[in-house]
Backbone as XML, in Angstrom:
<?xml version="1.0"?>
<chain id="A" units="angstrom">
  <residue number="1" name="UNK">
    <atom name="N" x="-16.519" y="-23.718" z="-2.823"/>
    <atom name="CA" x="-16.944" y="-22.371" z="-2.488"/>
    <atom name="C" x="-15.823" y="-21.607" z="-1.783"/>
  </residue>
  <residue number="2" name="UNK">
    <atom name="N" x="-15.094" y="-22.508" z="-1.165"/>
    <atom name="CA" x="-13.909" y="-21.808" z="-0.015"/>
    <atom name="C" x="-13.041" y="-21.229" z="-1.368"/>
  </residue>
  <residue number="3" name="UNK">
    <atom name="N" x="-12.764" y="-22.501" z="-1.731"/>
    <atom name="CA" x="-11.606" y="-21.942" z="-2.858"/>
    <atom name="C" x="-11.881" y="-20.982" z="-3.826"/>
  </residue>
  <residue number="4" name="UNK">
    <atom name="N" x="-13.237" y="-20.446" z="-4.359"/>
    <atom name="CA" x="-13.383" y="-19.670" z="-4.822"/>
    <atom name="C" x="-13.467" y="-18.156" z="-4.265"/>
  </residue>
  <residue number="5" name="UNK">
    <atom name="N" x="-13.841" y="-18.180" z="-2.902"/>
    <atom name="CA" x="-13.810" y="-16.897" z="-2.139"/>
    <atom name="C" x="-11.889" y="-16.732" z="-2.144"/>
  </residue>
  <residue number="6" name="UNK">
    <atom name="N" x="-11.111" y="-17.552" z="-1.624"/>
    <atom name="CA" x="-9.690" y="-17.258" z="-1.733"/>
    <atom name="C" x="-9.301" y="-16.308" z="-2.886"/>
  </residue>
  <residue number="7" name="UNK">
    <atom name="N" x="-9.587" y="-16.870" z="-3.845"/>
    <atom name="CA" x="-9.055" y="-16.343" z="-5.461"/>
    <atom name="C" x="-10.047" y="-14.933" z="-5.554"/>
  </residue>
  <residue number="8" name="UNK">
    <atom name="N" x="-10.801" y="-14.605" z="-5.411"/>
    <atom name="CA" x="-11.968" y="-13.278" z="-5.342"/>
    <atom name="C" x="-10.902" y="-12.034" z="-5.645"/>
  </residue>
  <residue number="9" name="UNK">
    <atom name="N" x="-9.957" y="-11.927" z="-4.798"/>
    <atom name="CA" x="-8.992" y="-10.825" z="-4.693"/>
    <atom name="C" x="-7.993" y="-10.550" z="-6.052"/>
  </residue>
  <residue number="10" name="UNK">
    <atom name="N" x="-8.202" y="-11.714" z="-6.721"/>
    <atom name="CA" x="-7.384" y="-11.521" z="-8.118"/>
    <atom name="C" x="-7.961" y="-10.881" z="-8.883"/>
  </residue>
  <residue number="11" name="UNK">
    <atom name="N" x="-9.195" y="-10.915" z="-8.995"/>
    <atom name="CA" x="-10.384" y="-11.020" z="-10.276"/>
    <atom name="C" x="-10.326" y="-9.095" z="-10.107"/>
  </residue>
  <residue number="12" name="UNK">
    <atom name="N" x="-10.945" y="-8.566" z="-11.489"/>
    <atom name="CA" x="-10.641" y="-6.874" z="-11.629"/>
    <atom name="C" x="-11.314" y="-6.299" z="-11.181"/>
  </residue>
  <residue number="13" name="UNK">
    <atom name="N" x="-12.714" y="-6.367" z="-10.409"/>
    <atom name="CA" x="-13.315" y="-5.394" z="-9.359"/>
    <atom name="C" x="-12.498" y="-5.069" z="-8.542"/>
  </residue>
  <residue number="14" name="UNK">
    <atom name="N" x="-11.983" y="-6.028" z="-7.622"/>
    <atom name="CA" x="-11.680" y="-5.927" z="-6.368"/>
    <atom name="C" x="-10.242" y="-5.121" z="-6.400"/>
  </residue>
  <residue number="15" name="UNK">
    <atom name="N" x="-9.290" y="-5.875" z="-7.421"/>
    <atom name="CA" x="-8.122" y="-5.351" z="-7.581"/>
    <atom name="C" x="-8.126" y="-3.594" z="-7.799"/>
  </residue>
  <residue number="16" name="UNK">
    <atom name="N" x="-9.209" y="-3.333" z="-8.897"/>
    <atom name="CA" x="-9.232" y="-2.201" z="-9.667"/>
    <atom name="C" x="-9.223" y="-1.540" z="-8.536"/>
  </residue>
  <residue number="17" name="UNK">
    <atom name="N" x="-10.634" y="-1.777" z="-7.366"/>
    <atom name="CA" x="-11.153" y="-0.855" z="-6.224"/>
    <atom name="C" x="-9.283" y="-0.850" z="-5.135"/>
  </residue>
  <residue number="18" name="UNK">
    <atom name="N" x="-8.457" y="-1.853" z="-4.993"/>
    <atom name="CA" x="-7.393" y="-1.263" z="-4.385"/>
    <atom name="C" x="-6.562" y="-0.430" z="-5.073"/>
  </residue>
  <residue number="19" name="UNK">
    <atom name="N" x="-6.409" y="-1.033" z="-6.114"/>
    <atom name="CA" x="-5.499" y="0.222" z="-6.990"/>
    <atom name="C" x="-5.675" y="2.274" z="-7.048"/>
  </residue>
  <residue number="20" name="UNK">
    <atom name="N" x="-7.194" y="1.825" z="-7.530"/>
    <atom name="CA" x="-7.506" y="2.974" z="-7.404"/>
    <atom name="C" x="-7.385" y="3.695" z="-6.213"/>
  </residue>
  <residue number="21" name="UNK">
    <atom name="N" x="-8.479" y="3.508" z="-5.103"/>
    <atom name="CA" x="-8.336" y="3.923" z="-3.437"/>
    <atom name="C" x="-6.601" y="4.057" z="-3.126"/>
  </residue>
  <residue number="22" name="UNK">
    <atom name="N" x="-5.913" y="3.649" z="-3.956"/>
    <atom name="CA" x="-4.492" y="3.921" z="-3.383"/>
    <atom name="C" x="-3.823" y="5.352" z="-4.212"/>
  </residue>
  <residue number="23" name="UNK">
    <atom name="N" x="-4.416" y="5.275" z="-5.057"/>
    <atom name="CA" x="-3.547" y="6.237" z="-5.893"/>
    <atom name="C" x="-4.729" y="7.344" z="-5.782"/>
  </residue>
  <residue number="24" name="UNK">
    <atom name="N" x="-6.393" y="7.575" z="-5.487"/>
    <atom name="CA" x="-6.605" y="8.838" z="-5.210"/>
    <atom name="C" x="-7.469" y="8.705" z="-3.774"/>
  </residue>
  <residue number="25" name="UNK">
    <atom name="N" x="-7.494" y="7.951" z="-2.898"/>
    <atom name="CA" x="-7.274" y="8.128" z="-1.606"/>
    <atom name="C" x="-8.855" y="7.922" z="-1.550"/>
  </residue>
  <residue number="26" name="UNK">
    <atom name="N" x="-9.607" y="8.239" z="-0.585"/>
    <atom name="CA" x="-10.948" y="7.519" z="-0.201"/>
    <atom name="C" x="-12.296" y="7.909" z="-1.393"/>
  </residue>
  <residue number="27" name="UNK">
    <atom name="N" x="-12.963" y="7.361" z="-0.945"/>
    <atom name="CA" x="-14.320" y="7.252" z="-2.382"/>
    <atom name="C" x="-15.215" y="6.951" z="-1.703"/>
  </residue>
  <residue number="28" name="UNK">
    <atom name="N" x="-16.501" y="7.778" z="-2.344"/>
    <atom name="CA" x="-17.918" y="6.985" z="-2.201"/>
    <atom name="C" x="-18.276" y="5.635" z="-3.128"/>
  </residue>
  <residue number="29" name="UNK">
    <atom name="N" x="-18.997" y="4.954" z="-2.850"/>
    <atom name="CA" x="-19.566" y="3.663" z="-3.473"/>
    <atom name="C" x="-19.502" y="3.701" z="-5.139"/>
  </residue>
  <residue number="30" name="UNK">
    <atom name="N" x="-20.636" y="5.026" z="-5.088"/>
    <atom name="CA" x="-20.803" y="5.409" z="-6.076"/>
    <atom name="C" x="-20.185" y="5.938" z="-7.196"/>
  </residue>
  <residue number="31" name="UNK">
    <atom name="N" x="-18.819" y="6.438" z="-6.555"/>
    <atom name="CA" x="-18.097" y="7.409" z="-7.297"/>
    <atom name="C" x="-16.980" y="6.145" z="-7.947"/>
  </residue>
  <residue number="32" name="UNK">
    <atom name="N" x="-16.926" y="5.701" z="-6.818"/>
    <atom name="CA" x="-15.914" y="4.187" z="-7.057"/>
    <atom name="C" x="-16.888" y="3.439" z="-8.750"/>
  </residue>
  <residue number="33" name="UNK">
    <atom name="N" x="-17.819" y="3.267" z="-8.406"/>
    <atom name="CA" x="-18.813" y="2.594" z="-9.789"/>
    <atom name="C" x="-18.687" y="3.370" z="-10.812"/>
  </residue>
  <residue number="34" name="UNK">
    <atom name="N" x="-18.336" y="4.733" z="-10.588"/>
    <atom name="CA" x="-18.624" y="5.391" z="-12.226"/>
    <atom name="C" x="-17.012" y="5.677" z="-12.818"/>
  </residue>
  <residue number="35" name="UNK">
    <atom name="N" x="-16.168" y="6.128" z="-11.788"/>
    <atom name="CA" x="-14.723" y="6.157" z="-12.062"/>
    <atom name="C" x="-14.434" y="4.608" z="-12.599"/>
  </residue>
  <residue number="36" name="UNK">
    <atom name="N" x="-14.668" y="3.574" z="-12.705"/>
    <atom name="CA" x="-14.204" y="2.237" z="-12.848"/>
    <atom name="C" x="-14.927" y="1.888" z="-13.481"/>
  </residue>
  <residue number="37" name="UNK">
    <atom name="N" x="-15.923" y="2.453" z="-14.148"/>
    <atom name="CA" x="-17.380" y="2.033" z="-15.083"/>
    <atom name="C" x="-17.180" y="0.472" z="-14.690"/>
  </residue>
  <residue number="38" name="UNK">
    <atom name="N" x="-17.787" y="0.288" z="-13.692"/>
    <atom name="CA" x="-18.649" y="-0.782" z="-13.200"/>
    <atom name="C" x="-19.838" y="-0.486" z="-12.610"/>
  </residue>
  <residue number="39" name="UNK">
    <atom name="N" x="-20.472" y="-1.679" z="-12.683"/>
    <atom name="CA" x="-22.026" y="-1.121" z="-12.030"/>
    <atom name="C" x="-22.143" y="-1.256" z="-10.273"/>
  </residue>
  <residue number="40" name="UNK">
    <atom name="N" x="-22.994" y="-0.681" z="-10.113"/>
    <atom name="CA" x="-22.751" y="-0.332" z="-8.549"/>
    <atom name="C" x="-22.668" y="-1.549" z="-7.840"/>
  </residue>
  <residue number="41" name="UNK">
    <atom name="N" x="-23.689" y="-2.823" z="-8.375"/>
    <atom name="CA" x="-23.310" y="-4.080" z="-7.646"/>
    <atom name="C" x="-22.349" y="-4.436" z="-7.635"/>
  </residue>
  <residue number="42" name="UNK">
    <atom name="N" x="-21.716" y="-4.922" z="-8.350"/>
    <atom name="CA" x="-20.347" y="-5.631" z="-8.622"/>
    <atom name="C" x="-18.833" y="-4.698" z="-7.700"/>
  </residue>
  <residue number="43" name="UNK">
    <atom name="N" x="-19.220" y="-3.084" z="-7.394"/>
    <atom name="CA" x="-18.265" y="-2.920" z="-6.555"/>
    <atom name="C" x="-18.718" y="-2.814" z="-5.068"/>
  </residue>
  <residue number="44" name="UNK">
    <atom name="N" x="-20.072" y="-2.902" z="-5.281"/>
    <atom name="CA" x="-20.813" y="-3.050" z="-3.616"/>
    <atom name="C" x="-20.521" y="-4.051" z="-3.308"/>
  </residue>
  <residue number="45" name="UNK">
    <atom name="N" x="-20.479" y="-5.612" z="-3.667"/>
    <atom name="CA" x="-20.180" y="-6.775" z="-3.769"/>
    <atom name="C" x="-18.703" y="-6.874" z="-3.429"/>
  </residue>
  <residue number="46" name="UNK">
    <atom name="N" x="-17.585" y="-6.123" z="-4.276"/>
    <atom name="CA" x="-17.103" y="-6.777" z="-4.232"/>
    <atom name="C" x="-15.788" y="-5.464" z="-2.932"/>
  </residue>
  <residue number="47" name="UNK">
    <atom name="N" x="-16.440" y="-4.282" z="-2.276"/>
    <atom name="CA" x="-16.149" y="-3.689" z="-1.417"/>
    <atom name="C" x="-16.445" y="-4.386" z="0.009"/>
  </residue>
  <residue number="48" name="UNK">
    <atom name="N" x="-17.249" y="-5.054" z="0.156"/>
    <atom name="CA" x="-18.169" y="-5.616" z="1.003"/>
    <atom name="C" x="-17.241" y="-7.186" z="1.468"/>
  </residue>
  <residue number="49" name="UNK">
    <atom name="N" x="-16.770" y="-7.638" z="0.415"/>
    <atom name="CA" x="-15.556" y="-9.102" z="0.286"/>
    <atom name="C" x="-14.717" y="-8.172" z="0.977"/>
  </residue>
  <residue number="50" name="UNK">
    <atom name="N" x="-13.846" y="-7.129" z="0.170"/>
    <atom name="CA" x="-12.537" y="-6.760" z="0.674"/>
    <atom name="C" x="-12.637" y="-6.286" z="2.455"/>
  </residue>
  <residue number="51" name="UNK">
    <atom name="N" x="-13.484" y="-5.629" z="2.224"/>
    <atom name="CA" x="-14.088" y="-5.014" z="3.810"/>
    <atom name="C" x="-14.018" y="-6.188" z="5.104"/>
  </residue>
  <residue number="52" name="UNK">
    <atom name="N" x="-14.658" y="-7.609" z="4.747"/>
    <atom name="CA" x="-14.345" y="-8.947" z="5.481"/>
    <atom name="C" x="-13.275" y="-8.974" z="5.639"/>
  </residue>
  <residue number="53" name="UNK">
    <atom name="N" x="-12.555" y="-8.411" z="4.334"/>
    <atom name="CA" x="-11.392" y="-9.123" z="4.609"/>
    <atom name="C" x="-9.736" y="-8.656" z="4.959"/>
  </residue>
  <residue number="54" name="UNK">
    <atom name="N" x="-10.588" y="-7.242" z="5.650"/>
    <atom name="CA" x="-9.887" y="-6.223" z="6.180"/>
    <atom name="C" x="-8.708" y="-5.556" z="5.426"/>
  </residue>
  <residue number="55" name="UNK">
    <atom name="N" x="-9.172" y="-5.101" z="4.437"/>
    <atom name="CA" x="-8.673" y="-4.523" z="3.018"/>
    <atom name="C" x="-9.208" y="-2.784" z="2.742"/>
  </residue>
  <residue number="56" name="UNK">
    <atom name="N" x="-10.458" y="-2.554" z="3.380"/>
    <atom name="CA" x="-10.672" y="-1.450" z="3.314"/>
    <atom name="C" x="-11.857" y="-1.307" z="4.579"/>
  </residue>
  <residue number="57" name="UNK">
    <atom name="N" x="-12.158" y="0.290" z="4.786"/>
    <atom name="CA" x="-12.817" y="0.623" z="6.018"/>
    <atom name="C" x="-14.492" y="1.256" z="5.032"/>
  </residue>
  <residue number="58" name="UNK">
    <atom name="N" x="-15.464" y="1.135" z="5.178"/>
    <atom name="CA" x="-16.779" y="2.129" z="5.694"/>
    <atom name="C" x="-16.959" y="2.603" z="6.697"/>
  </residue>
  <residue number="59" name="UNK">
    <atom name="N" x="-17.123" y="3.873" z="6.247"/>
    <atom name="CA" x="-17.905" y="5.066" z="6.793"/>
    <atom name="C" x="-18.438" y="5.494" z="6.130"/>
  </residue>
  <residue number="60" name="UNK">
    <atom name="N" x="-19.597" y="5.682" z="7.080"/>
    <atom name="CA" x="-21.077" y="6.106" z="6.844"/>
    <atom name="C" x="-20.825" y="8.062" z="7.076"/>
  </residue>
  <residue number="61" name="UNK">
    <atom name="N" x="-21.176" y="8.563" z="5.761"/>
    <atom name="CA" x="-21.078" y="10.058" z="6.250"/>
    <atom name="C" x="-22.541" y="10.611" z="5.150"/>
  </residue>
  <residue number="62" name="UNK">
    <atom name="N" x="-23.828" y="11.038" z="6.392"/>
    <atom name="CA" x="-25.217" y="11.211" z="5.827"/>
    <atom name="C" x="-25.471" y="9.544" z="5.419"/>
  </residue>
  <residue number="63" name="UNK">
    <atom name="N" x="-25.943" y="10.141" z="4.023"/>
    <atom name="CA" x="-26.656" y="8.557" z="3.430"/>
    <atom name="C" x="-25.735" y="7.680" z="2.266"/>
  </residue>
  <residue number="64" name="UNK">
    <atom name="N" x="-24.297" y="8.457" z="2.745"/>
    <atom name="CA" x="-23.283" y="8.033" z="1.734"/>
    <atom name="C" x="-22.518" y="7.039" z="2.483"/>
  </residue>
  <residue number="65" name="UNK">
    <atom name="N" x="-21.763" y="6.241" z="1.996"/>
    <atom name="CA" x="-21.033" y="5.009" z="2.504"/>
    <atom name="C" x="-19.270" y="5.637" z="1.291"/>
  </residue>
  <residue number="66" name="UNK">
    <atom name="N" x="-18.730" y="5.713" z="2.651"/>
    <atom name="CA" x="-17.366" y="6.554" z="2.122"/>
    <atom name="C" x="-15.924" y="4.808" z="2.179"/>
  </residue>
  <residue number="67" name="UNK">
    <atom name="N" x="-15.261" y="4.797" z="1.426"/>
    <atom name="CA" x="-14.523" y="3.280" z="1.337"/>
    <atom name="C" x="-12.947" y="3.890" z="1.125"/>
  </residue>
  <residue number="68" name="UNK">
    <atom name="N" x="-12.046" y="3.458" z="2.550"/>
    <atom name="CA" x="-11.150" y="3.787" z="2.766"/>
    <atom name="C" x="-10.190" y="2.607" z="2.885"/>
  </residue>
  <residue number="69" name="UNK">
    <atom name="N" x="-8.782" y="2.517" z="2.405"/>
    <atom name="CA" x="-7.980" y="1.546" z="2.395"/>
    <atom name="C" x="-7.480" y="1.346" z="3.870"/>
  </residue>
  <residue number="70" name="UNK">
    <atom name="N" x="-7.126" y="-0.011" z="4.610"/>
    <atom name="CA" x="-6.355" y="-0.201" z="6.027"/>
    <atom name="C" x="-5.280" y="-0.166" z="5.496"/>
  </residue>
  <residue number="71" name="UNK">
    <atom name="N" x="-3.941" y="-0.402" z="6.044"/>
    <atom name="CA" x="-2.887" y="-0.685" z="5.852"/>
    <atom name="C" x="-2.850" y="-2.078" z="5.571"/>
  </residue>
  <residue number="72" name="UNK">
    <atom name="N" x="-3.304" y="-2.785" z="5.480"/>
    <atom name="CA" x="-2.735" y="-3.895" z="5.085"/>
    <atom name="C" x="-3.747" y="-3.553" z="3.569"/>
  </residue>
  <residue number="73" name="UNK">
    <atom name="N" x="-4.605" y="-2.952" z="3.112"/>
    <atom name="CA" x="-5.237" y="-3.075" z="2.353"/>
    <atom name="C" x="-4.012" y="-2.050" z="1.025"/>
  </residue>
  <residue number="74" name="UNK">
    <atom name="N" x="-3.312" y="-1.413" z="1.600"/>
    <atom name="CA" x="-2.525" y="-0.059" z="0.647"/>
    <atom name="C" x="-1.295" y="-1.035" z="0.354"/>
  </residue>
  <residue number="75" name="UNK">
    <atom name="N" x="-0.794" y="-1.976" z="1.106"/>
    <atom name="CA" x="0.021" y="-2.958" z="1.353"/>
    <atom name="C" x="-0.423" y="-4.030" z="-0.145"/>
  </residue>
  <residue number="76" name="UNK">
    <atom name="N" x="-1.570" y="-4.826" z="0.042"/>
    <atom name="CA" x="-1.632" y="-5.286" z="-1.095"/>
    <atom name="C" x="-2.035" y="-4.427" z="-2.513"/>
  </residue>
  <residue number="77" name="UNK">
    <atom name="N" x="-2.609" y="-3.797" z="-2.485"/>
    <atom name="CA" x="-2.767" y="-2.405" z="-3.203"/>
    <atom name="C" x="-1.237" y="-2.192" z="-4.016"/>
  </residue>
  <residue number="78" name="UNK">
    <atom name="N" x="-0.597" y="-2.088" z="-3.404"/>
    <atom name="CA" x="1.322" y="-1.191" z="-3.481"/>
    <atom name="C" x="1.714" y="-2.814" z="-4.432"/>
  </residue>
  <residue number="79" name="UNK">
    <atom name="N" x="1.519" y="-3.721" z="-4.527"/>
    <atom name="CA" x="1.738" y="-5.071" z="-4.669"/>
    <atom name="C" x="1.739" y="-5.131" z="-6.041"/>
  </residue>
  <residue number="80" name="UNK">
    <atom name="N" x="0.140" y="-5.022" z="-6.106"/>
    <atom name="CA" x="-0.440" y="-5.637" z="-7.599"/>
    <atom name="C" x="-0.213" y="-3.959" z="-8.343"/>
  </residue>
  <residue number="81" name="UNK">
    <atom name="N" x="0.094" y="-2.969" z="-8.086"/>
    <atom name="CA" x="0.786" y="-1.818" z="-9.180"/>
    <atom name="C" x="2.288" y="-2.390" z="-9.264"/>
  </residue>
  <residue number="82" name="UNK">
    <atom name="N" x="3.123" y="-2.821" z="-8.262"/>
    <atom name="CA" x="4.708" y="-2.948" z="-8.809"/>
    <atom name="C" x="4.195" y="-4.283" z="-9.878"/>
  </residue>
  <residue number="83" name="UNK">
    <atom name="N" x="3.491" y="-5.033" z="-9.636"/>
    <atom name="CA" x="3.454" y="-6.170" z="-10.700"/>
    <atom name="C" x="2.691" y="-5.723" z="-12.132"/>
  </residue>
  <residue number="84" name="UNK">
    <atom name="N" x="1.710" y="-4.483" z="-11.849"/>
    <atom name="CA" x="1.475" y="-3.786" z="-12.769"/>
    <atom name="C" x="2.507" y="-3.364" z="-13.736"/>
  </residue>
  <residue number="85" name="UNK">
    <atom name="N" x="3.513" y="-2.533" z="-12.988"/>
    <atom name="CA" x="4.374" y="-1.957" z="-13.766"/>
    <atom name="C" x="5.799" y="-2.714" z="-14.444"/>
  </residue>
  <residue number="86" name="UNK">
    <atom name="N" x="5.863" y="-4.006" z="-13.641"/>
    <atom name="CA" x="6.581" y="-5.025" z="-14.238"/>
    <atom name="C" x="6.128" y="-5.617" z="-15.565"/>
  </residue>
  <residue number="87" name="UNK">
    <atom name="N" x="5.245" y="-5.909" z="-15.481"/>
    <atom name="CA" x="4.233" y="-6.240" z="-17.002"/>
    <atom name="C" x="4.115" y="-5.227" z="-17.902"/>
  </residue>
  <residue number="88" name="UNK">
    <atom name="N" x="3.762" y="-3.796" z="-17.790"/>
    <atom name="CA" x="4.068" y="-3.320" z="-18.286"/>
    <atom name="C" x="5.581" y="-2.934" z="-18.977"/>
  </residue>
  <residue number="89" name="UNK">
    <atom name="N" x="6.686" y="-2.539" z="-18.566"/>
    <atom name="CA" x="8.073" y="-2.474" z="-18.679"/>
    <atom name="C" x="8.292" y="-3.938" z="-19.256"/>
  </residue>
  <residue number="90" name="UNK">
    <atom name="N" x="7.407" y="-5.041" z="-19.149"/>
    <atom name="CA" x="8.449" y="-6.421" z="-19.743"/>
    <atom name="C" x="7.693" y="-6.543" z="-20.961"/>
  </residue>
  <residue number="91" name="UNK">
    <atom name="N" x="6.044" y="-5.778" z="-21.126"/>
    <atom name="CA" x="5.786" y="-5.893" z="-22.409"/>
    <atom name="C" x="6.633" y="-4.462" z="-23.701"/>
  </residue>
  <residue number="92" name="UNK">
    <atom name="N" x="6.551" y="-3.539" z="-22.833"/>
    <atom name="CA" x="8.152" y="-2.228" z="-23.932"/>
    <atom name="C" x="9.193" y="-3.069" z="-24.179"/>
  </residue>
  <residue number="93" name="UNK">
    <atom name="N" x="9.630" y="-3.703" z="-23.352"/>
    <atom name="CA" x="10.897" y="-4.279" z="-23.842"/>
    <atom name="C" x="10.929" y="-5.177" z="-24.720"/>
  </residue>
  <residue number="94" name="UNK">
    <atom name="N" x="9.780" y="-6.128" z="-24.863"/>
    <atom name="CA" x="9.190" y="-6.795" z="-25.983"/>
    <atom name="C" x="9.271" y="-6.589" z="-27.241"/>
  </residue>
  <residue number="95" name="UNK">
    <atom name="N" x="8.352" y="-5.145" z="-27.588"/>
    <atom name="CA" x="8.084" y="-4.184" z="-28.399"/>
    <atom name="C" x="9.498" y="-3.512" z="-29.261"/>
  </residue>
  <residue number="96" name="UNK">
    <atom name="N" x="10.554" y="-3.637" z="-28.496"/>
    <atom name="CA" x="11.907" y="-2.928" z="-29.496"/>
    <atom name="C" x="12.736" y="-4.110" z="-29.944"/>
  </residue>
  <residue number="97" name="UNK">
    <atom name="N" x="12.238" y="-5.048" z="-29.819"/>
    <atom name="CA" x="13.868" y="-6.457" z="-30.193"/>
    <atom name="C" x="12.928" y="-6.663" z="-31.746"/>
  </residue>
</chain>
């Protein structure tokens, strides 16, 4: 169970929800679920992991739950896009030989 909570942060909810929150800055729950067409559990779930795990902040504004990146959360965030864009650029270069 341990070892599976470790690895959680790889898998594409969680990643998607830092990527995104980095490149257009804070989100509701909800807005996060429909921009990422996932269903609302799976990023409530998996906002709720990152949030433990001091990756992003809630706030409560009315009856909305607003999900903001920490710095260490924009930190790994900034991470998995340069490895994004490495994969990308090593699959173009692929593509012309």
């Amino acid at each position: 169970m341990v070892e599976e909570n470790k690895n959680l942060i790889f898998k594409d909810v969680p990643r998607e929800i830092l990527t995104y929150l980095l490149k257009r800055g804070e989100e509701y729950i909800f807005g996060l679920s429909v921009n990422l067409v996932r269903s609302y559990k799976s990023v409530y779930d998996s906002i709720k992991y990152l949030e433990k795990e001091g990756l992003v902040t809630i706030t409560k504004r009315g009856r909305r739950k607003c999900v903001n990146l920490t710095e260490k959360g924009k930190a790994i965030a900034q991470m998995f896009n340069e490895i994004e864009s490495k994969e990308v650029s090593k699959n173009e270069g692929l593509g012309s030989v």
